[in-house]
JSON list of C-alpha atoms in Angstrom, two decimals:
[
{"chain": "A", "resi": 1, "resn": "UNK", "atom": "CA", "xyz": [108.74, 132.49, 65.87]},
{"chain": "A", "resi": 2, "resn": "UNK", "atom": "CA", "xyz": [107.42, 134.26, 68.94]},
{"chain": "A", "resi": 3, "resn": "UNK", "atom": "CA", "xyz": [105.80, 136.32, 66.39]},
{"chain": "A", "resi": 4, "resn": "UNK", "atom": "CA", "xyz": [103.95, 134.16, 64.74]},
{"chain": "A", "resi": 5, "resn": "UNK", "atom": "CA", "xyz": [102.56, 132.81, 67.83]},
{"chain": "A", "resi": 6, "resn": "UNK", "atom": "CA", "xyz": [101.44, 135.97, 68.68]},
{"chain": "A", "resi": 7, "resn": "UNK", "atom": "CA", "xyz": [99.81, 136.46, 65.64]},
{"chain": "A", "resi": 8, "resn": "UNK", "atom": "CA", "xyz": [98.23, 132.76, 65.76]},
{"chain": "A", "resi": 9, "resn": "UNK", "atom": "CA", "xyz": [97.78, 131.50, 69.29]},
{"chain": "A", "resi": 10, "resn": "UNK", "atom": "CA", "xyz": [97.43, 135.31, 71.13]},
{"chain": "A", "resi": 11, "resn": "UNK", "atom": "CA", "xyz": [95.75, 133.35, 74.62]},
{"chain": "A", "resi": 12, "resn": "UNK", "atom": "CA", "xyz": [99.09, 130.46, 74.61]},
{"chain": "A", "resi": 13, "resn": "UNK", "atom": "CA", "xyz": [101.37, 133.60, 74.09]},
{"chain": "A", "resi": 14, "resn": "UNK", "atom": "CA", "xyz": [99.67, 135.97, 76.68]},
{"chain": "A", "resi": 15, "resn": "UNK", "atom": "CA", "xyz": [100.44, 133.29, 79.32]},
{"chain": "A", "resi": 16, "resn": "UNK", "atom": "CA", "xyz": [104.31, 133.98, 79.62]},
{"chain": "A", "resi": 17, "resn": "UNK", "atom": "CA", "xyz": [106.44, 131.12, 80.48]},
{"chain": "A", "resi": 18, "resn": "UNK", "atom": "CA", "xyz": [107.56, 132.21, 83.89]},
{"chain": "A", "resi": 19, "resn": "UNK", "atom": "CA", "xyz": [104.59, 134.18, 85.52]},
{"chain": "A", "resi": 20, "resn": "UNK", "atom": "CA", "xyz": [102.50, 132.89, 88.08]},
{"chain": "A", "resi": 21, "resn": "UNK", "atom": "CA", "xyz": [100.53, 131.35, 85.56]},
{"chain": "A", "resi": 22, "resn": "UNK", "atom": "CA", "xyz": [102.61, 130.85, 82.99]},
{"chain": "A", "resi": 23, "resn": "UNK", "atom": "CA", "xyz": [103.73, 127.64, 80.63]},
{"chain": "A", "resi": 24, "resn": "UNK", "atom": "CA", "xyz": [107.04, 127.19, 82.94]},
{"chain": "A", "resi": 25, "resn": "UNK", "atom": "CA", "xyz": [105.26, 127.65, 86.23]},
{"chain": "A", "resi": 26, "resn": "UNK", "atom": "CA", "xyz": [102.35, 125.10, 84.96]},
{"chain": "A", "resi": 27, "resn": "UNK", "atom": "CA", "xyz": [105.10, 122.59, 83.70]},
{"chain": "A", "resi": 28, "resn": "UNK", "atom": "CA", "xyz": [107.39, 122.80, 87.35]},
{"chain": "A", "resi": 29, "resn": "UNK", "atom": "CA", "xyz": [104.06, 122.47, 89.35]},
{"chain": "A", "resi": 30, "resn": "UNK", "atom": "CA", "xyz": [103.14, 119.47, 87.75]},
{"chain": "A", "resi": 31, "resn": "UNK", "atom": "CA", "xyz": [106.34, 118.03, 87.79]},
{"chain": "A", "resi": 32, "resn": "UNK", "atom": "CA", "xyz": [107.08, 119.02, 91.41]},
{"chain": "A", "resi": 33, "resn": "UNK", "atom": "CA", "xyz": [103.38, 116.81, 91.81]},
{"chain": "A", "resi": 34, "resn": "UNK", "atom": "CA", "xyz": [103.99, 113.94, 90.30]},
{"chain": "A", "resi": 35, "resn": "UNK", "atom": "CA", "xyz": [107.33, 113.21, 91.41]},
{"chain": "A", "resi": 36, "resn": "UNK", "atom": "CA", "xyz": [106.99, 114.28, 95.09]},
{"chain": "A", "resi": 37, "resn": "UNK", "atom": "CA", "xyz": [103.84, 112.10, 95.53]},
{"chain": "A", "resi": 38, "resn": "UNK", "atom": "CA", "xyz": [105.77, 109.38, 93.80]},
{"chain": "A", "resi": 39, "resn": "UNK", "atom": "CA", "xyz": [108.19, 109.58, 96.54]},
{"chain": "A", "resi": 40, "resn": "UNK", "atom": "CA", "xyz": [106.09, 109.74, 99.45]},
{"chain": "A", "resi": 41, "resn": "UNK", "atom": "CA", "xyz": [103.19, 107.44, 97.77]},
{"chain": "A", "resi": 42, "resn": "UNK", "atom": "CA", "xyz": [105.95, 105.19, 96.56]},
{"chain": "A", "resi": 43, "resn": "UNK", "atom": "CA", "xyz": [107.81, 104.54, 99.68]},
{"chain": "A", "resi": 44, "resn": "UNK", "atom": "CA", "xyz": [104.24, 103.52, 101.03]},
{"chain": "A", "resi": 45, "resn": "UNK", "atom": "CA", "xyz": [103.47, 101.46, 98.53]},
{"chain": "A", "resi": 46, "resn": "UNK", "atom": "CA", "xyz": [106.45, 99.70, 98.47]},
{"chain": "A", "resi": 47, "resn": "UNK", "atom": "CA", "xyz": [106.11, 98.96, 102.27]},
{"chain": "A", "resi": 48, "resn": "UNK", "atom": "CA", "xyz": [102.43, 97.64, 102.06]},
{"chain": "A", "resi": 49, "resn": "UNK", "atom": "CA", "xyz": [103.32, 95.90, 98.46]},
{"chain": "A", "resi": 50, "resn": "UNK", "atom": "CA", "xyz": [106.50, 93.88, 100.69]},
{"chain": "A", "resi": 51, "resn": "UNK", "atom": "CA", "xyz": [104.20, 93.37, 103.73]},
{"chain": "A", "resi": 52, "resn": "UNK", "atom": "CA", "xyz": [101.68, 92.01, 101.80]},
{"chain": "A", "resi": 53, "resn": "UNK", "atom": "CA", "xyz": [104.34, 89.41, 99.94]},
{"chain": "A", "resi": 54, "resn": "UNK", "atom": "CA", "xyz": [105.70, 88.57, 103.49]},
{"chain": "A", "resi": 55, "resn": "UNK", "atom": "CA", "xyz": [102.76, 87.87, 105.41]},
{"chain": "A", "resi": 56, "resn": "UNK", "atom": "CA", "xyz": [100.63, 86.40, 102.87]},
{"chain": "A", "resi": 57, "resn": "UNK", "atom": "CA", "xyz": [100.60, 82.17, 103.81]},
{"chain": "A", "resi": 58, "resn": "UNK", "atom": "CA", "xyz": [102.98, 81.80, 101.52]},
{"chain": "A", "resi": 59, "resn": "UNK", "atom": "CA", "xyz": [105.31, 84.49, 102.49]},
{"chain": "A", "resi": 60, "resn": "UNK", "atom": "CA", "xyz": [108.60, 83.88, 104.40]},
{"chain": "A", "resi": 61, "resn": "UNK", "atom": "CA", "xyz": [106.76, 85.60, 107.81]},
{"chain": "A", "resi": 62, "resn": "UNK", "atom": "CA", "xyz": [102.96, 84.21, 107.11]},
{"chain": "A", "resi": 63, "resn": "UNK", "atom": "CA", "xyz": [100.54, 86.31, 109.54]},
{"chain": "A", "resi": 64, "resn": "UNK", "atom": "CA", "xyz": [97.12, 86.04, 108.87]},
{"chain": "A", "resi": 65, "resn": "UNK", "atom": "CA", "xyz": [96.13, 89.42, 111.10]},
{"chain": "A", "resi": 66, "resn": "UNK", "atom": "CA", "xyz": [98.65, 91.51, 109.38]},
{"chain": "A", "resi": 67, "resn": "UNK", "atom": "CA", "xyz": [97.80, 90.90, 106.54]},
{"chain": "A", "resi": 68, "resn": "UNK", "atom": "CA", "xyz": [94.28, 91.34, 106.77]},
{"chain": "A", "resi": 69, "resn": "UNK", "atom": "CA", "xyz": [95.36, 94.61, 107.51]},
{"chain": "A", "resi": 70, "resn": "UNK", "atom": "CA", "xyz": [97.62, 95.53, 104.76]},
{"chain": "A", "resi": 71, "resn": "UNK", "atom": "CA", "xyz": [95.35, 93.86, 102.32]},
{"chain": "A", "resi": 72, "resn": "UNK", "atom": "CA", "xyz": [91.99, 96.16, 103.68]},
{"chain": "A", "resi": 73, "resn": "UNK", "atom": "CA", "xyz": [93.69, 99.20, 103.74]},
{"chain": "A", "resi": 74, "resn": "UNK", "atom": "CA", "xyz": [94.96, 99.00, 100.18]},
{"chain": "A", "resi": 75, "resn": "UNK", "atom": "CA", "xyz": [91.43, 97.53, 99.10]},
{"chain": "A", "resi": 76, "resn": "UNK", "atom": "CA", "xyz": [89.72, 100.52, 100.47]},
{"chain": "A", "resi": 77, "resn": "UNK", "atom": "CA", "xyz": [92.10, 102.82, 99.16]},
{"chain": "A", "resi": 78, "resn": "UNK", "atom": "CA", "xyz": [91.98, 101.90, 95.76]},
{"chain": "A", "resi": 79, "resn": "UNK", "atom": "CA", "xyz": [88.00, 101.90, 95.80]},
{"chain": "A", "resi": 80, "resn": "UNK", "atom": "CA", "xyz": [87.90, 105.97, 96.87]},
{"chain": "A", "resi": 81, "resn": "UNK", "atom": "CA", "xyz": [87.57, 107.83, 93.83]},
{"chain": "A", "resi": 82, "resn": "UNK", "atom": "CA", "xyz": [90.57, 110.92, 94.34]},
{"chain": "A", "resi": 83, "resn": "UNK", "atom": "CA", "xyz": [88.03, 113.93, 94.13]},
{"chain": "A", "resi": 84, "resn": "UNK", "atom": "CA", "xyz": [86.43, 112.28, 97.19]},
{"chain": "A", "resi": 85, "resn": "UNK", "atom": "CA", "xyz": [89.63, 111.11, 98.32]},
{"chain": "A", "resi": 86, "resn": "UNK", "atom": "CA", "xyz": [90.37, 115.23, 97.93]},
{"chain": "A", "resi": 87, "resn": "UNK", "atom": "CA", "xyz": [87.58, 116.80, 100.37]},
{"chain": "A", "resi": 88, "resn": "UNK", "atom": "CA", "xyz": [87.75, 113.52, 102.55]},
{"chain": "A", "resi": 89, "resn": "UNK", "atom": "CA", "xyz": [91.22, 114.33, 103.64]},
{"chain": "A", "resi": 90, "resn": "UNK", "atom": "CA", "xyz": [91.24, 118.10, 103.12]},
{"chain": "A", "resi": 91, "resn": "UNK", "atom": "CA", "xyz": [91.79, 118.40, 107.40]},
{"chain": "A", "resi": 92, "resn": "UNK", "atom": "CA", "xyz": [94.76, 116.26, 107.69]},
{"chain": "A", "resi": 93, "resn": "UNK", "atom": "CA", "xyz": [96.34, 118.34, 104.62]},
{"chain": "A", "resi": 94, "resn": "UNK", "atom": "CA", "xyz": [95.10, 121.37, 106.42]},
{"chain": "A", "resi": 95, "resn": "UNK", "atom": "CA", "xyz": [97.71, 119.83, 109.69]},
{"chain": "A", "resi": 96, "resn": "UNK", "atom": "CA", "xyz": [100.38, 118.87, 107.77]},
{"chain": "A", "resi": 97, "resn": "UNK", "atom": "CA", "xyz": [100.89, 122.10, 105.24]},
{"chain": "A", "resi": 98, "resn": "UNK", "atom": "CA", "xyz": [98.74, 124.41, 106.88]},
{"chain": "A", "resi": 99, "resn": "UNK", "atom": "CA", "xyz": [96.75, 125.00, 103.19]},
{"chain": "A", "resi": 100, "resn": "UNK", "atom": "CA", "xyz": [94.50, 123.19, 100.96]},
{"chain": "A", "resi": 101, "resn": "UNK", "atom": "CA", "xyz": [95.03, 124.90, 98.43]},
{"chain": "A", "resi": 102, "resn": "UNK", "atom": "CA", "xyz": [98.58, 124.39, 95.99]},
{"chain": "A", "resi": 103, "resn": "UNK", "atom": "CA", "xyz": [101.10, 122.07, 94.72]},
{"chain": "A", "resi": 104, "resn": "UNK", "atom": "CA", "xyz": [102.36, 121.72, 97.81]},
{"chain": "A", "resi": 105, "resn": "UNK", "atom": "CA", "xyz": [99.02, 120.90, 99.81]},
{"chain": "A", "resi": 106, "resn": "UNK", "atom": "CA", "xyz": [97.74, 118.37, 96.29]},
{"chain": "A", "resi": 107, "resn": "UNK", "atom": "CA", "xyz": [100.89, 116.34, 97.69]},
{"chain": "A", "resi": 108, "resn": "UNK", "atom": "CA", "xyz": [98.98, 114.78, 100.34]},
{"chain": "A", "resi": 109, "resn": "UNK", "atom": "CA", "xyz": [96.02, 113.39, 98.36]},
{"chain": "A", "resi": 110, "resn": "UNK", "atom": "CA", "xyz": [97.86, 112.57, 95.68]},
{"chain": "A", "resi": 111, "resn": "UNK", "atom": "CA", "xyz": [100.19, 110.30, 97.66]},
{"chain": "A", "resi": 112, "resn": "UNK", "atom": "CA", "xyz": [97.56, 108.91, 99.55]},
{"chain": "A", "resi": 113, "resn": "UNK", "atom": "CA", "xyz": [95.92, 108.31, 96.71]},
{"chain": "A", "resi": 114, "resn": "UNK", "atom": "CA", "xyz": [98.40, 106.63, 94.81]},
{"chain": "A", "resi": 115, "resn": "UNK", "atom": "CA", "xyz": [99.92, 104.49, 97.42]},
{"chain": "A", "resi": 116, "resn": "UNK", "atom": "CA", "xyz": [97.27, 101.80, 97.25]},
{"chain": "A", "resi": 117, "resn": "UNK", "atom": "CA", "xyz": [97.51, 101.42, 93.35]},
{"chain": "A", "resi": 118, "resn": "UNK", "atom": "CA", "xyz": [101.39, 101.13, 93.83]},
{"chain": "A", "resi": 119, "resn": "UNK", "atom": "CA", "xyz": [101.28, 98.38, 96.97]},
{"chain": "A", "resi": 120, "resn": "UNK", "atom": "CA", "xyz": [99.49, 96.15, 94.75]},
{"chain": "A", "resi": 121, "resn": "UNK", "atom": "CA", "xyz": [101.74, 96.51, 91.96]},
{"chain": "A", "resi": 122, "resn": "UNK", "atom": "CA", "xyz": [104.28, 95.75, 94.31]},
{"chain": "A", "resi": 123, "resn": "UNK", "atom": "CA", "xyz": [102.96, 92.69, 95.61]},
{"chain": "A", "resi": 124, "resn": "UNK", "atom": "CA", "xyz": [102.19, 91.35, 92.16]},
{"chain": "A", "resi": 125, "resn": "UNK", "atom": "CA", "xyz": [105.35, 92.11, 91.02]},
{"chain": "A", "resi": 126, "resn": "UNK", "atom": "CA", "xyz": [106.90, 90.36, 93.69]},
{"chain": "A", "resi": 127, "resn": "UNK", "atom": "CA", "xyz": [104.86, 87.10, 93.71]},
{"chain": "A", "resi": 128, "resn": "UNK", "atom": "CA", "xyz": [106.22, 86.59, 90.40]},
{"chain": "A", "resi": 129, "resn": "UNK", "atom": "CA", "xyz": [109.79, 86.04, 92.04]},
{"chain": "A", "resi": 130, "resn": "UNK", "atom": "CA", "xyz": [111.04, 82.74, 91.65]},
{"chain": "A", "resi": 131, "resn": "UNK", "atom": "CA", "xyz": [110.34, 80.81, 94.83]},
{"chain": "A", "resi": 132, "resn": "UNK", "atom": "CA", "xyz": [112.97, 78.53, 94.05]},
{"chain": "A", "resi": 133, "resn": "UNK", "atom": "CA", "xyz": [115.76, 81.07, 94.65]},
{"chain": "A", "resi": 134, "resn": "UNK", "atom": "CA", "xyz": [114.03, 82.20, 98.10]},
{"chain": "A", "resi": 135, "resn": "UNK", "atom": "CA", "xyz": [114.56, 78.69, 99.29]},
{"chain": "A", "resi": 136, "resn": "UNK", "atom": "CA", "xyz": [118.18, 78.55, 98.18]},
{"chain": "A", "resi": 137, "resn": "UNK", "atom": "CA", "xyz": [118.81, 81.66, 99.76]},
{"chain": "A", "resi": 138, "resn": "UNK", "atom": "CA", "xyz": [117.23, 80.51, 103.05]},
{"chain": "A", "resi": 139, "resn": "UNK", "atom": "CA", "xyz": [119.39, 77.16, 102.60]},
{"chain": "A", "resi": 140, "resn": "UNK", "atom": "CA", "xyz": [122.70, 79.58, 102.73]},
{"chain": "A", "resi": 141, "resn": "UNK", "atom": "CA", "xyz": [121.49, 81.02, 105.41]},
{"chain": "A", "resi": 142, "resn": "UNK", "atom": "CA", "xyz": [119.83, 84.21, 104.69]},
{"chain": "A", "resi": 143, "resn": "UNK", "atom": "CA", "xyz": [117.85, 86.42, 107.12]},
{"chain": "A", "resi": 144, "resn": "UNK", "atom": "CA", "xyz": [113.98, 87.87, 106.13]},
{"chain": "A", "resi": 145, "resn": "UNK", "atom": "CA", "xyz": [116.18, 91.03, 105.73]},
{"chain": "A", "resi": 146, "resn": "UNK", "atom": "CA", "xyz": [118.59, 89.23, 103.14]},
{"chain": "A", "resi": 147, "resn": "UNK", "atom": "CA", "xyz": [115.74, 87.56, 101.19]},
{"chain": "A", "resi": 148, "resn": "UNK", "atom": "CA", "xyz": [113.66, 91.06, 100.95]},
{"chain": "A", "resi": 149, "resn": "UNK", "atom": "CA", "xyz": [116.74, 92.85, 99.76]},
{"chain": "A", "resi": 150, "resn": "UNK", "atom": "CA", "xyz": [118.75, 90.36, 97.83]},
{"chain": "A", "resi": 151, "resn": "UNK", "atom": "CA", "xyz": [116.03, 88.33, 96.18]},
{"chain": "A", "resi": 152, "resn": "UNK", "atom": "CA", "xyz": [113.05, 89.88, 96.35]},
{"chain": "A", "resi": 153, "resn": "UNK", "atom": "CA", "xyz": [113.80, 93.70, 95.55]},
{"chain": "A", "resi": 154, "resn": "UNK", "atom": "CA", "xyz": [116.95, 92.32, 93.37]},
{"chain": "A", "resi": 155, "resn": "UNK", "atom": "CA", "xyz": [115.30, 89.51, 91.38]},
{"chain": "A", "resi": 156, "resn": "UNK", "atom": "CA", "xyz": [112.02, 91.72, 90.53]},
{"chain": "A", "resi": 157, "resn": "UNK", "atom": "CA", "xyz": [113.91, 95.11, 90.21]},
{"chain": "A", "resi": 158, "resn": "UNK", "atom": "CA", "xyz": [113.02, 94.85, 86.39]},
{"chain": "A", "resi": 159, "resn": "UNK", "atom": "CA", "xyz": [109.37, 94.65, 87.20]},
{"chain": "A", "resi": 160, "resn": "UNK", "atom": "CA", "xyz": [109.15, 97.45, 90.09]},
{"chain": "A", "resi": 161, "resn": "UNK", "atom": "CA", "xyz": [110.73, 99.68, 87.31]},
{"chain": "A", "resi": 162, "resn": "UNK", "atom": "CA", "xyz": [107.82, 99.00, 85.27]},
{"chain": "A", "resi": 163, "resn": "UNK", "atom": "CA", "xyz": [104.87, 99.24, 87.69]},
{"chain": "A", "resi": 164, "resn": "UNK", "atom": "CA", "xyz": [106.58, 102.61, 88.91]},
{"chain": "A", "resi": 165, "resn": "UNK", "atom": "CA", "xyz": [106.62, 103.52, 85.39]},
{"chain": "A", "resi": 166, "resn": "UNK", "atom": "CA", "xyz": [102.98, 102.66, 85.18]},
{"chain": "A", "resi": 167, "resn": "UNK", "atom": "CA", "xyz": [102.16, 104.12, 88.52]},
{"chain": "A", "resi": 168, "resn": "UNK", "atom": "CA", "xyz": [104.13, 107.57, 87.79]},
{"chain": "A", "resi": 169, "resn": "UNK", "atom": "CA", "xyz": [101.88, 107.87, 84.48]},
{"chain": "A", "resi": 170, "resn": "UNK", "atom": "CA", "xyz": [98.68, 107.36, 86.40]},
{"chain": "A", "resi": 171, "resn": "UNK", "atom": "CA", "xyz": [100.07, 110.33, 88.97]},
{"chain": "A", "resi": 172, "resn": "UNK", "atom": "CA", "xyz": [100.42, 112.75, 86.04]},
{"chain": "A", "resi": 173, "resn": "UNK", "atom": "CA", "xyz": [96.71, 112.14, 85.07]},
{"chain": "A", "resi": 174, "resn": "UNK", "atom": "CA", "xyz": [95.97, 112.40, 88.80]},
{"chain": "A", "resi": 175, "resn": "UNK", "atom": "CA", "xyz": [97.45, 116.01, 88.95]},
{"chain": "A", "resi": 176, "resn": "UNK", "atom": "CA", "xyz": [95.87, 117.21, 85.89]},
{"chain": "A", "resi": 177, "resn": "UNK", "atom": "CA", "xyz": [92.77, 116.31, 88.47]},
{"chain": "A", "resi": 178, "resn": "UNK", "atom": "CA", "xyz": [93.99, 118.14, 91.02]},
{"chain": "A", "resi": 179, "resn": "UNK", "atom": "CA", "xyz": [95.22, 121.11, 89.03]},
{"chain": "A", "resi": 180, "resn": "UNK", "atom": "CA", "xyz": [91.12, 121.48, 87.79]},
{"chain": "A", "resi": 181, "resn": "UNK", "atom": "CA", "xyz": [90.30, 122.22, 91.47]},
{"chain": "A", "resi": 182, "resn": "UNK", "atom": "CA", "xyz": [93.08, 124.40, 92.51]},
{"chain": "A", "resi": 183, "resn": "UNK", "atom": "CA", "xyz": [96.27, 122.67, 92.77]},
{"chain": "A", "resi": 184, "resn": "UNK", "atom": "CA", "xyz": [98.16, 124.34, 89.64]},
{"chain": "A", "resi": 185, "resn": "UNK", "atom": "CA", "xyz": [100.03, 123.13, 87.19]},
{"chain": "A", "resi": 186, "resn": "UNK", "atom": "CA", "xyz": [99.00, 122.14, 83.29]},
{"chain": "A", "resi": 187, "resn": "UNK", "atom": "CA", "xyz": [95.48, 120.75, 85.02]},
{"chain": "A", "resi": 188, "resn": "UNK", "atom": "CA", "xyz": [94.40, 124.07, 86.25]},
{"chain": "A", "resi": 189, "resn": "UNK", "atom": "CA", "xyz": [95.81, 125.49, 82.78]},
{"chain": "A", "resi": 190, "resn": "UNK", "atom": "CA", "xyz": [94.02, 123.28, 80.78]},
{"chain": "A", "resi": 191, "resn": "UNK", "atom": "CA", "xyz": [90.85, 123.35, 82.74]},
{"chain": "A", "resi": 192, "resn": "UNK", "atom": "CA", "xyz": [90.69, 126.78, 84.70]},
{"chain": "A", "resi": 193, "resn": "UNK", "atom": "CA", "xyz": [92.07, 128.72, 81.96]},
{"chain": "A", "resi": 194, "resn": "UNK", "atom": "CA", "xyz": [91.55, 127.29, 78.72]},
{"chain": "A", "resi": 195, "resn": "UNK", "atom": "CA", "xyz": [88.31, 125.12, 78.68]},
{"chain": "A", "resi": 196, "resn": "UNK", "atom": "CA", "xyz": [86.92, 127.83, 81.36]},
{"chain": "A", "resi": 197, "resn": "UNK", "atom": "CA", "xyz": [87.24, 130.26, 79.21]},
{"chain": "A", "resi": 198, "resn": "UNK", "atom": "CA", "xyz": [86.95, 129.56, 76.38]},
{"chain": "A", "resi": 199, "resn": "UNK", "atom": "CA", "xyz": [90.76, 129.26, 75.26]},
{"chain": "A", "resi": 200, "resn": "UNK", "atom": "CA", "xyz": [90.91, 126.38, 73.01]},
{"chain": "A", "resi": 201, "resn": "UNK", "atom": "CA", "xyz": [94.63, 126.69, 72.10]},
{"chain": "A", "resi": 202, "resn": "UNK", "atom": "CA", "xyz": [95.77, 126.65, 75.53]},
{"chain": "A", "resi": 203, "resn": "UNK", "atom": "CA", "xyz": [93.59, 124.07, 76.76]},
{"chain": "A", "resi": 204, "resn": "UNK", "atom": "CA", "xyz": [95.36, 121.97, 73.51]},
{"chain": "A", "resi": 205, "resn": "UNK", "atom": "CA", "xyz": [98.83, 123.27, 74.36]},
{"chain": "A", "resi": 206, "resn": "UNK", "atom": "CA", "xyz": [98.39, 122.14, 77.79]},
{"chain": "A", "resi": 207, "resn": "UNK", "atom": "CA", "xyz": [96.98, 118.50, 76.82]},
{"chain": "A", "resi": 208, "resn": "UNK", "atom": "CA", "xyz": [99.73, 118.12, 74.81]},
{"chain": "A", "resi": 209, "resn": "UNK", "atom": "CA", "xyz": [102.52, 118.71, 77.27]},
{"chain": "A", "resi": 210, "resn": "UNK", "atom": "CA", "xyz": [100.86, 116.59, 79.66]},
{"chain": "A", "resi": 211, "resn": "UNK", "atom": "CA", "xyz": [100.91, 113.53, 76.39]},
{"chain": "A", "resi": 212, "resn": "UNK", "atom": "CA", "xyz": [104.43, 114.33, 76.19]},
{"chain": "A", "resi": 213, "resn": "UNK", "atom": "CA", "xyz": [105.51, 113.95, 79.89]},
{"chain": "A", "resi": 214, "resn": "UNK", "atom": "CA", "xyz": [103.50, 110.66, 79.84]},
{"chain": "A", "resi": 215, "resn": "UNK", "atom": "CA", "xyz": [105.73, 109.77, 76.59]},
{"chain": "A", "resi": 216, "resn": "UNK", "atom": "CA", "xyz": [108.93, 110.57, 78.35]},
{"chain": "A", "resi": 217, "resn": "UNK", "atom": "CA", "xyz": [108.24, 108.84, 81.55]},
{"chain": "A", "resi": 218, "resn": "UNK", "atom": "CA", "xyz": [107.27, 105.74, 79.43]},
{"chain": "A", "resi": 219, "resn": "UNK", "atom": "CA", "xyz": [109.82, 105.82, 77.01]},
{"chain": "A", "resi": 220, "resn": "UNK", "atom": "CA", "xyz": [112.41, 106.52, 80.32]},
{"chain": "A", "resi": 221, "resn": "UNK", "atom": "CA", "xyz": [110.79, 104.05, 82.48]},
{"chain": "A", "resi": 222, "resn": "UNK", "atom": "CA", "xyz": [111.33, 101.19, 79.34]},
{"chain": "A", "resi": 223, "resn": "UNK", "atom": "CA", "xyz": [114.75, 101.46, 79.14]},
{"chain": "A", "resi": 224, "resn": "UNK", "atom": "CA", "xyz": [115.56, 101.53, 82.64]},
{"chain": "A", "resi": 225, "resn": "UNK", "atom": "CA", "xyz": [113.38, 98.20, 82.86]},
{"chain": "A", "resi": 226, "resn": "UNK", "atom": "CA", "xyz": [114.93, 96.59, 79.99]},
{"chain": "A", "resi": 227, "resn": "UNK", "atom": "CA", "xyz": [118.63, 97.66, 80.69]},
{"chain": "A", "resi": 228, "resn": "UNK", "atom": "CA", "xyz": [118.07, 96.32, 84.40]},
{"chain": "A", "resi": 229, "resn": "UNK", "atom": "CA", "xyz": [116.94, 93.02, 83.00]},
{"chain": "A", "resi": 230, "resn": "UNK", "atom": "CA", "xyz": [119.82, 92.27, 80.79]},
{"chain": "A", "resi": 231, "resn": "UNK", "atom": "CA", "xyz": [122.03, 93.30, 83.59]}
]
């Protein structure tokens, strides 16, 4: 087998798999990118996608100021396109990981870039919660804490699984971005070294694992939505 892909594909075969530019290193980086900024960019999200639910007039703590705040700072996010969003915020990723330039430093933009997208998921996910069972739960007493965690995040769990699944894809297309401009990973593979240079077989091998990451995430991200449903 390795053979024949010697014979056939010499440029996908001269990468290696575990070099520092090889098919294994490409795959981890863009793993390690898309599911680190989903933490970070998700745990912001979900904060600004509850604070928007909350303090909208209709919320359980209505505040007008708030969120006028919440609801800018997601707009504006969400209008910067990420290459600006990149160079734009290139010192404050300079502070925090002392590089610009990696997998590691491409966490920054890419969670601040996906945060906003993910917020107002969030909150549209979360409007759709019956308000019917936010009253009953406030008629058995329940605290804003109790109502956030027992009604809102419970009762719309099925639907955060699918916006996450949604918002995950969008990541790995957002660090096939950053990978053409230096952050590593099947981007920079399928960019840098095979459109760059004229390596049509590894620009194809990369686009392909990228399609089949997006496939597993949906396919993953499906069941987990459907299973929590029915339970």
């Amino acid at each position: 087998m390795l053979h024949w892909i010697q014979a056939n594909f010499p440029n996908v075969y001269s990468l290696g798999w575990g070099e520092d530019y090889g098919w294994g290193t490409a795959i981890g980086q863009t793993l390690y990118m898309t599911f680190g900024s989903a933490v970070f960019g998700g745990i912001l999200g979900l904060i600004f996608g509850i604070g928007l639910v909350l303090t909208t007039d209709d919320g359980i703590t209505p505040n007008r100021a708030v969120f006028q705040i919440f609801d800018k700072v997601v707009s504006i996010g969400r209008a910067i396109p990420f290459i600006i969003m990149v160079v734009v915020i290139s010192p404050l990723t300079q502070l925090i990981v002392h590089t610009t330039i990696g997998s590691t430093a491409a966490l920054v933009p890419l969670s601040l870039g996906v945060f906003p997208f993910y917020a107002r998921q969030v909150q549209v996910a979360l409007l759709g919660v019956n308000s019917g069972k936010i009253e009953a739960a406030r008629a058995f007493g329940a605290n804003n804490w109790d109502i956030i965690k027992d009604v809102y995040l419970r009762e719309g769990r099925s639907e955060l699984i699918r916006v996450s699944t949604v918002t995950i894809i969008s990541l790995v297309g957002l660090t096939a971005m950053a990978g053409a401009i230096g952050a590593g990973g099947l981007g920079t593979t399928a960019i840098v070294t095979g459109y760059q240079r004229f390596q049509n077989d590894v620009m194809w091998l990369a686009t392909i694992f990228v399609l089949l990451l997006i496939v597993i995430v949906q396919f993953v991200g499906d069941y987990l939505a459907k299973k929590s449903h029915h339970g």
